[in-house]
GROMACS .gro file of N, CA and C in nm:
model
  384
    1UNK      N    1  -6.862  -0.352   1.597
    1UNK     CA    2  -6.923  -0.221   1.577
    1UNK      C    3  -6.964  -0.207   1.426
    2UNK      N    4  -7.074  -0.150   1.406
    2UNK     CA    5  -7.119  -0.124   1.268
    2UNK      C    6  -7.175   0.020   1.260
    3UNK      N    7  -7.122   0.096   1.164
    3UNK     CA    8  -7.157   0.239   1.150
    3UNK      C    9  -7.205   0.265   1.010
    4UNK      N   10  -7.308   0.348   0.999
    4UNK     CA   11  -7.356   0.400   0.873
    4UNK      C   12  -7.297   0.535   0.855
    5UNK      N   13  -7.212   0.546   0.753
    5UNK     CA   14  -7.158   0.682   0.720
    5UNK      C   15  -7.251   0.753   0.625
    6UNK      N   16  -7.270   0.882   0.654
    6UNK     CA   17  -7.368   0.959   0.579
    6UNK      C   18  -7.298   1.078   0.509
    7UNK      N   19  -7.335   1.093   0.383
    7UNK     CA   20  -7.305   1.217   0.311
    7UNK      C   21  -7.435   1.275   0.256
    8UNK      N   22  -7.443   1.404   0.232
    8UNK     CA   23  -7.571   1.458   0.182
    8UNK      C   24  -7.543   1.590   0.113
    9UNK      N   25  -7.645   1.624   0.031
    9UNK     CA   26  -7.648   1.758  -0.027
    9UNK      C   27  -7.727   1.842   0.062
   10UNK      N   28  -7.705   1.973   0.058
   10UNK     CA   29  -7.784   2.071   0.137
   10UNK      C   30  -7.935   2.046   0.095
   11UNK      N   31  -8.019   2.059   0.192
   11UNK     CA   32  -8.164   2.047   0.168
   11UNK      C   33  -8.215   1.906   0.187
   12UNK      N   34  -8.128   1.812   0.219
   12UNK     CA   35  -8.175   1.675   0.243
   12UNK      C   36  -8.256   1.673   0.373
   13UNK      N   37  -8.353   1.589   0.381
   13UNK     CA   38  -8.433   1.584   0.504
   13UNK      C   39  -8.399   1.459   0.588
   14UNK      N   40  -8.443   1.463   0.712
   14UNK     CA   41  -8.422   1.345   0.800
   14UNK      C   42  -8.481   1.215   0.734
   15UNK      N   43  -8.597   1.236   0.668
   15UNK     CA   44  -8.659   1.123   0.601
   15UNK      C   45  -8.571   1.069   0.493
   16UNK      N   46  -8.503   1.162   0.413
   16UNK     CA   47  -8.407   1.119   0.307
   16UNK      C   48  -8.292   1.039   0.368
   17UNK      N   49  -8.242   1.090   0.486
   17UNK     CA   50  -8.131   1.021   0.547
   17UNK      C   51  -8.176   0.879   0.591
   18UNK      N   52  -8.285   0.870   0.659
   18UNK     CA   53  -8.336   0.741   0.709
   18UNK      C   54  -8.360   0.642   0.594
   19UNK      N   55  -8.417   0.691   0.486
   19UNK     CA   56  -8.443   0.603   0.364
   19UNK      C   57  -8.312   0.552   0.308
   20UNK      N   58  -8.208   0.638   0.302
   20UNK     CA   59  -8.077   0.592   0.251
   20UNK      C   60  -8.014   0.484   0.347
   21UNK      N   61  -8.026   0.509   0.474
   21UNK     CA   62  -7.973   0.411   0.576
   21UNK      C   63  -8.049   0.274   0.555
   22UNK      N   64  -8.178   0.282   0.548
   22UNK     CA   65  -8.261   0.161   0.531
   22UNK      C   66  -8.225   0.085   0.403
   23UNK      N   67  -8.203   0.160   0.296
   23UNK     CA   68  -8.168   0.102   0.166
   23UNK      C   69  -8.031   0.034   0.170
   24UNK      N   70  -7.937   0.103   0.234
   24UNK     CA   71  -7.802   0.045   0.247
   24UNK      C   72  -7.807  -0.082   0.332
   25UNK      N   73  -7.874  -0.077   0.442
   25UNK     CA   74  -7.889  -0.201   0.528
   25UNK      C   75  -7.957  -0.316   0.455
   26UNK      N   76  -8.060  -0.284   0.385
   26UNK     CA   77  -8.131  -0.387   0.309
   26UNK      C   78  -8.040  -0.448   0.206
   27UNK      N   79  -7.957  -0.367   0.143
   27UNK     CA   80  -7.867  -0.418   0.038
   27UNK      C   81  -7.768  -0.519   0.093
   28UNK      N   82  -7.743  -0.515   0.227
   28UNK     CA   83  -7.648  -0.607   0.289
   28UNK      C   84  -7.725  -0.711   0.375
   29UNK      N   85  -7.859  -0.710   0.366
   29UNK     CA   86  -7.934  -0.806   0.445
   29UNK      C   87  -7.931  -0.777   0.597
   30UNK      N   88  -7.922  -0.653   0.635
   30UNK     CA   89  -7.908  -0.618   0.775
   30UNK      C   90  -8.026  -0.542   0.829
   31UNK      N   91  -8.048  -0.549   0.959
   31UNK     CA   92  -8.154  -0.476   1.023
   31UNK      C   93  -8.100  -0.352   1.086
   32UNK      N   94  -8.185  -0.252   1.106
   32UNK     CA   95  -8.147  -0.126   1.170
   32UNK      C   96  -8.083  -0.151   1.304
   33UNK      N   97  -8.130  -0.254   1.376
   33UNK     CA   98  -8.076  -0.280   1.508
   33UNK      C   99  -7.928  -0.322   1.504
   34UNK      N  100  -7.873  -0.351   1.388
   34UNK     CA  101  -7.728  -0.385   1.379
   34UNK      C  102  -7.642  -0.262   1.396
   35UNK      N  103  -7.695  -0.146   1.373
   35UNK     CA  104  -7.612  -0.027   1.373
   35UNK      C  105  -7.575   0.018   1.514
   36UNK      N  106  -7.453   0.063   1.528
   36UNK     CA  107  -7.400   0.115   1.656
   36UNK      C  108  -7.413   0.270   1.656
   37UNK      N  109  -7.395   0.327   1.532
   37UNK     CA  110  -7.394   0.477   1.525
   37UNK      C  111  -7.403   0.522   1.380
   38UNK      N  112  -7.423   0.650   1.366
   38UNK     CA  113  -7.416   0.715   1.231
   38UNK      C  114  -7.287   0.799   1.238
   39UNK      N  115  -7.228   0.825   1.125
   39UNK     CA  116  -7.108   0.908   1.120
   39UNK      C  117  -7.112   0.999   0.996
   40UNK      N  118  -7.050   1.113   1.012
   40UNK     CA  119  -7.041   1.207   0.896
   40UNK      C  120  -6.911   1.286   0.915
   41UNK      N  121  -6.875   1.358   0.817
   41UNK     CA  122  -6.755   1.440   0.824
   41UNK      C  123  -6.781   1.577   0.884
   42UNK      N  124  -6.677   1.637   0.932
   42UNK     CA  125  -6.683   1.778   0.987
   42UNK      C  126  -6.755   1.874   0.893
   43UNK      N  127  -6.737   1.853   0.762
   43UNK     CA  128  -6.800   1.942   0.660
   43UNK      C  129  -6.952   1.933   0.669
   44UNK      N  130  -7.008   1.829   0.728
   44UNK     CA  131  -7.156   1.813   0.739
   44UNK      C  132  -7.208   1.841   0.879
   45UNK      N  133  -7.124   1.898   0.963
   45UNK     CA  134  -7.164   1.928   1.101
   45UNK      C  135  -7.295   2.006   1.116
   46UNK      N  136  -7.317   2.092   1.023
   46UNK     CA  137  -7.440   2.179   1.030
   46UNK      C  138  -7.562   2.125   0.951
   47UNK      N  139  -7.553   2.002   0.905
   47UNK     CA  140  -7.662   1.943   0.831
   47UNK      C  141  -7.752   1.875   0.933
   48UNK      N  142  -7.861   1.952   0.969
   48UNK     CA  143  -7.947   1.907   1.077
   48UNK      C  144  -8.016   1.774   1.047
   49UNK      N  145  -8.042   1.746   0.919
   49UNK     CA  146  -8.116   1.624   0.881
   49UNK      C  147  -8.043   1.501   0.933
   50UNK      N  148  -7.912   1.506   0.926
   50UNK     CA  149  -7.833   1.383   0.976
   50UNK      C  150  -7.851   1.365   1.124
   51UNK      N  151  -7.850   1.472   1.200
   51UNK     CA  152  -7.867   1.466   1.346
   51UNK      C  153  -8.009   1.433   1.386
   52UNK      N  154  -8.105   1.481   1.309
   52UNK     CA  155  -8.245   1.449   1.332
   52UNK      C  156  -8.267   1.298   1.305
   53UNK      N  157  -8.212   1.248   1.198
   53UNK     CA  158  -8.225   1.106   1.172
   53UNK      C  159  -8.165   1.022   1.284
   54UNK      N  160  -8.049   1.064   1.328
   54UNK     CA  161  -7.985   0.990   1.446
   54UNK      C  162  -8.077   0.990   1.565
   55UNK      N  163  -8.133   1.104   1.594
   55UNK     CA  164  -8.230   1.111   1.709
   55UNK      C  165  -8.348   1.019   1.683
   56UNK      N  166  -8.408   1.027   1.565
   56UNK     CA  167  -8.518   0.944   1.536
   56UNK      C  168  -8.492   0.792   1.549
   57UNK      N  169  -8.365   0.755   1.514
   57UNK     CA  170  -8.325   0.615   1.517
   57UNK      C  171  -8.261   0.575   1.652
   58UNK      N  172  -8.250   0.676   1.740
   58UNK     CA  173  -8.188   0.653   1.873
   58UNK      C  174  -8.043   0.605   1.855
   59UNK      N  175  -7.975   0.668   1.765
   59UNK     CA  176  -7.835   0.635   1.740
   59UNK      C  177  -7.749   0.759   1.752
   60UNK      N  178  -7.633   0.750   1.812
   60UNK     CA  179  -7.542   0.865   1.818
   60UNK      C  180  -7.490   0.905   1.676
   61UNK      N  181  -7.463   1.032   1.663
   61UNK     CA  182  -7.401   1.076   1.534
   61UNK      C  183  -7.258   1.118   1.565
   62UNK      N  184  -7.162   1.047   1.508
   62UNK     CA  185  -7.022   1.080   1.530
   62UNK      C  186  -6.979   1.172   1.418
   63UNK      N  187  -6.915   1.286   1.462
   63UNK     CA  188  -6.864   1.377   1.362
   63UNK      C  189  -6.709   1.347   1.348
   64UNK      N  190  -6.669   1.307   1.237
   64UNK     CA  191  -6.531   1.272   1.210
   64UNK      C  192  -6.452   1.396   1.173
   65UNK      N  193  -6.338   1.415   1.236
   65UNK     CA  194  -6.250   1.532   1.207
   65UNK      C  195  -6.201   1.521   1.061
   66UNK      N  196  -6.157   1.634   1.012
   66UNK     CA  197  -6.108   1.636   0.876
   66UNK      C  198  -5.978   1.547   0.862
   67UNK      N  199  -5.897   1.550   0.968
   67UNK     CA  200  -5.778   1.467   0.964
   67UNK      C  201  -5.810   1.316   0.955
   68UNK      N  202  -5.906   1.276   1.041
   68UNK     CA  203  -5.951   1.132   1.039
   68UNK      C  204  -6.013   1.099   0.904
   69UNK      N  205  -6.089   1.185   0.849
   69UNK     CA  206  -6.161   1.166   0.718
   69UNK      C  207  -6.051   1.144   0.618
   70UNK      N  208  -5.950   1.229   0.611
   70UNK     CA  209  -5.839   1.219   0.516
   70UNK      C  210  -5.767   1.087   0.535
   71UNK      N  211  -5.742   1.047   0.657
   71UNK     CA  212  -5.667   0.921   0.684
   71UNK      C  213  -5.743   0.802   0.638
   72UNK      N  214  -5.876   0.806   0.640
   72UNK     CA  215  -5.957   0.693   0.599
   72UNK      C  216  -5.990   0.692   0.452
   73UNK      N  217  -5.965   0.801   0.385
   73UNK     CA  218  -5.996   0.815   0.243
   73UNK      C  219  -5.933   0.712   0.155
   74UNK      N  220  -5.815   0.661   0.192
   74UNK     CA  221  -5.748   0.562   0.108
   74UNK      C  222  -5.827   0.433   0.103
   75UNK      N  223  -5.916   0.412   0.203
   75UNK     CA  224  -5.991   0.287   0.203
   75UNK      C  225  -6.132   0.297   0.132
   76UNK      N  226  -6.161   0.410   0.074
   76UNK     CA  227  -6.293   0.421   0.011
   76UNK      C  228  -6.292   0.348  -0.123
   77UNK      N  229  -6.416   0.314  -0.164
   77UNK     CA  230  -6.435   0.241  -0.287
   77UNK      C  231  -6.487   0.337  -0.400
   78UNK      N  232  -6.575   0.424  -0.356
   78UNK     CA  233  -6.638   0.522  -0.455
   78UNK      C  234  -6.547   0.638  -0.476
   79UNK      N  235  -6.560   0.705  -0.591
   79UNK     CA  236  -6.489   0.821  -0.624
   79UNK      C  237  -6.576   0.936  -0.675
   80UNK      N  238  -6.609   1.034  -0.595
   80UNK     CA  239  -6.693   1.144  -0.634
   80UNK      C  240  -6.609   1.265  -0.642
   81UNK      N  241  -6.606   1.326  -0.762
   81UNK     CA  242  -6.533   1.450  -0.781
   81UNK      C  243  -6.589   1.562  -0.699
   82UNK      N  244  -6.722   1.566  -0.686
   82UNK     CA  245  -6.789   1.667  -0.602
   82UNK      C  246  -6.739   1.653  -0.458
   83UNK      N  247  -6.746   1.532  -0.405
   83UNK     CA  248  -6.705   1.510  -0.266
   83UNK      C  249  -6.556   1.550  -0.248
   84UNK      N  250  -6.476   1.509  -0.346
   84UNK     CA  251  -6.336   1.543  -0.336
   84UNK      C  252  -6.315   1.697  -0.333
   85UNK      N  253  -6.387   1.767  -0.421
   85UNK     CA  254  -6.376   1.913  -0.426
   85UNK      C  255  -6.420   1.983  -0.296
   86UNK      N  256  -6.531   1.932  -0.241
   86UNK     CA  257  -6.596   2.000  -0.121
   86UNK      C  258  -6.545   1.954   0.011
   87UNK      N  259  -6.510   1.824   0.021
   87UNK     CA  260  -6.474   1.769   0.150
   87UNK      C  261  -6.333   1.713   0.149
   88UNK      N  262  -6.267   1.707   0.037
   88UNK     CA  263  -6.129   1.660   0.035
   88UNK      C  264  -6.118   1.510   0.047
   89UNK      N  265  -6.224   1.435   0.020
   89UNK     CA  266  -6.225   1.289   0.028
   89UNK      C  267  -6.313   1.246  -0.091
   90UNK      N  268  -6.275   1.124  -0.145
   90UNK     CA  269  -6.355   1.077  -0.257
   90UNK      C  270  -6.497   1.035  -0.221
   91UNK      N  271  -6.524   1.011  -0.093
   91UNK     CA  272  -6.656   0.975  -0.044
   91UNK      C  273  -6.669   1.004   0.104
   92UNK      N  274  -6.751   1.103   0.137
   92UNK     CA  275  -6.772   1.146   0.277
   92UNK      C  276  -6.836   1.028   0.354
   93UNK      N  277  -6.935   0.961   0.288
   93UNK     CA  278  -7.002   0.854   0.359
   93UNK      C  279  -6.907   0.735   0.394
   94UNK      N  280  -6.831   0.697   0.290
   94UNK     CA  281  -6.745   0.578   0.312
   94UNK      C  282  -6.629   0.619   0.410
   95UNK      N  283  -6.565   0.729   0.389
   95UNK     CA  284  -6.457   0.767   0.475
   95UNK      C  285  -6.499   0.792   0.618
   96UNK      N  286  -6.614   0.853   0.642
   96UNK     CA  287  -6.661   0.880   0.776
   96UNK      C  288  -6.702   0.745   0.844
   97UNK      N  289  -6.760   0.651   0.771
   97UNK     CA  290  -6.789   0.523   0.833
   97UNK      C  291  -6.662   0.452   0.874
   98UNK      N  292  -6.563   0.449   0.779
   98UNK     CA  293  -6.436   0.382   0.815
   98UNK      C  294  -6.366   0.445   0.938
   99UNK      N  295  -6.358   0.582   0.935
   99UNK     CA  296  -6.292   0.652   1.045
   99UNK      C  297  -6.363   0.633   1.175
  100UNK      N  298  -6.494   0.629   1.175
  100UNK     CA  299  -6.569   0.616   1.302
  100UNK      C  300  -6.551   0.476   1.359
  101UNK      N  301  -6.542   0.371   1.271
  101UNK     CA  302  -6.520   0.236   1.323
  101UNK      C  303  -6.378   0.221   1.374
  102UNK      N  304  -6.283   0.283   1.312
  102UNK     CA  305  -6.144   0.278   1.351
  102UNK      C  306  -6.061   0.166   1.292
  103UNK      N  307  -5.953   0.135   1.358
  103UNK     CA  308  -5.851   0.043   1.304
  103UNK      C  309  -5.918  -0.093   1.273
  104UNK      N  310  -5.887  -0.144   1.155
  104UNK     CA  311  -5.939  -0.267   1.110
  104UNK      C  312  -6.076  -0.261   1.047
  105UNK      N  313  -6.126  -0.136   1.028
  105UNK     CA  314  -6.259  -0.117   0.969
  105UNK      C  315  -6.261  -0.165   0.824
  106UNK      N  316  -6.374  -0.214   0.779
  106UNK     CA  317  -6.390  -0.246   0.640
  106UNK      C  318  -6.533  -0.208   0.600
  107UNK      N  319  -6.544  -0.170   0.471
  107UNK     CA  320  -6.674  -0.140   0.410
  107UNK      C  321  -6.738  -0.264   0.365
  108UNK      N  322  -6.872  -0.276   0.378
  108UNK     CA  323  -6.942  -0.389   0.330
  108UNK      C  324  -6.964  -0.380   0.178
  109UNK      N  325  -6.945  -0.262   0.123
  109UNK     CA  326  -6.955  -0.241  -0.018
  109UNK      C  327  -6.948  -0.093  -0.048
  110UNK      N  328  -6.967  -0.057  -0.175
  110UNK     CA  329  -6.963   0.084  -0.201
  110UNK      C  330  -7.086   0.157  -0.143
  111UNK      N  331  -7.074   0.288  -0.131
  111UNK     CA  332  -7.189   0.364  -0.080
  111UNK      C  333  -7.311   0.347  -0.169
  112UNK      N  334  -7.429   0.369  -0.113
  112UNK     CA  335  -7.548   0.372  -0.198
  112UNK      C  336  -7.584   0.524  -0.212
  113UNK      N  337  -7.643   0.553  -0.317
  113UNK     CA  338  -7.690   0.693  -0.338
  113UNK      C  339  -7.844   0.684  -0.354
  114UNK      N  340  -7.910   0.758  -0.268
  114UNK     CA  341  -8.055   0.762  -0.275
  114UNK      C  342  -8.092   0.911  -0.266
  115UNK      N  343  -8.125   0.968  -0.383
  115UNK     CA  344  -8.164   1.107  -0.387
  115UNK      C  345  -8.050   1.192  -0.342
  116UNK      N  346  -8.065   1.280  -0.240
  116UNK     CA  347  -7.966   1.371  -0.197
  116UNK      C  348  -7.873   1.312  -0.094
  117UNK      N  349  -7.880   1.180  -0.067
  117UNK     CA  350  -7.803   1.121   0.047
  117UNK      C  351  -7.723   1.004  -0.001
  118UNK      N  352  -7.600   0.994   0.059
  118UNK     CA  353  -7.523   0.874   0.038
  118UNK      C  354  -7.503   0.799   0.164
  119UNK      N  355  -7.498   0.673   0.162
  119UNK     CA  356  -7.476   0.592   0.286
  119UNK      C  357  -7.389   0.474   0.262
  120UNK      N  358  -7.287   0.457   0.346
  120UNK     CA  359  -7.198   0.342   0.341
  120UNK      C  360  -7.191   0.275   0.477
  121UNK      N  361  -7.181   0.144   0.477
  121UNK     CA  362  -7.180   0.072   0.604
  121UNK      C  363  -7.041   0.015   0.626
  122UNK      N  364  -6.985   0.044   0.739
  122UNK     CA  365  -6.852  -0.011   0.772
  122UNK      C  366  -6.864  -0.093   0.903
  123UNK      N  367  -6.783  -0.195   0.913
  123UNK     CA  368  -6.783  -0.279   1.033
  123UNK      C  369  -6.641  -0.291   1.087
  124UNK      N  370  -6.634  -0.331   1.212
  124UNK     CA  371  -6.504  -0.350   1.274
  124UNK      C  372  -6.448  -0.480   1.220
  125UNK      N  373  -6.314  -0.493   1.224
  125UNK     CA  374  -6.248  -0.610   1.169
  125UNK      C  375  -6.287  -0.741   1.238
  126UNK      N  376  -6.340  -0.732   1.365
  126UNK     CA  377  -6.378  -0.855   1.437
  126UNK      C  378  -6.529  -0.889   1.425
  127UNK      N  379  -6.600  -0.805   1.344
  127UNK     CA  380  -6.742  -0.829   1.327
  127UNK      C  381  -6.759  -0.946   1.220
  128UNK      N  382  -6.867  -1.021   1.237
  128UNK     CA  383  -6.885  -1.135   1.139
  128UNK      C  384  -6.913  -1.083   1.000
   0.00000   0.00000   0.00000
């Protein structure tokens, strides 16, 4: 399983979200078809751009509970004071990707930041 975790500022567009996902995948030499889902934290539940991007890409958007986000936070690489203050995690994108993948998840690298959107890719422990 491979999940793109998404964090965003208010006002981000679906185009912004798709561009961040594409940039993150390219950074790891991956194609969009490798993704199983998008994920974000409960704090981003009302950010329509994330859900529109999921629809455009024909991928489900998994909303990670606050508890699951907190539990996955110890595995994040990036440290954002803004994210910590607003969402209680050092990186919404990284923690949501890890939480959505579940036990044995690992990040392919730190989140990428593209304009108002962050994206991190996590894979299951049994993925190549």
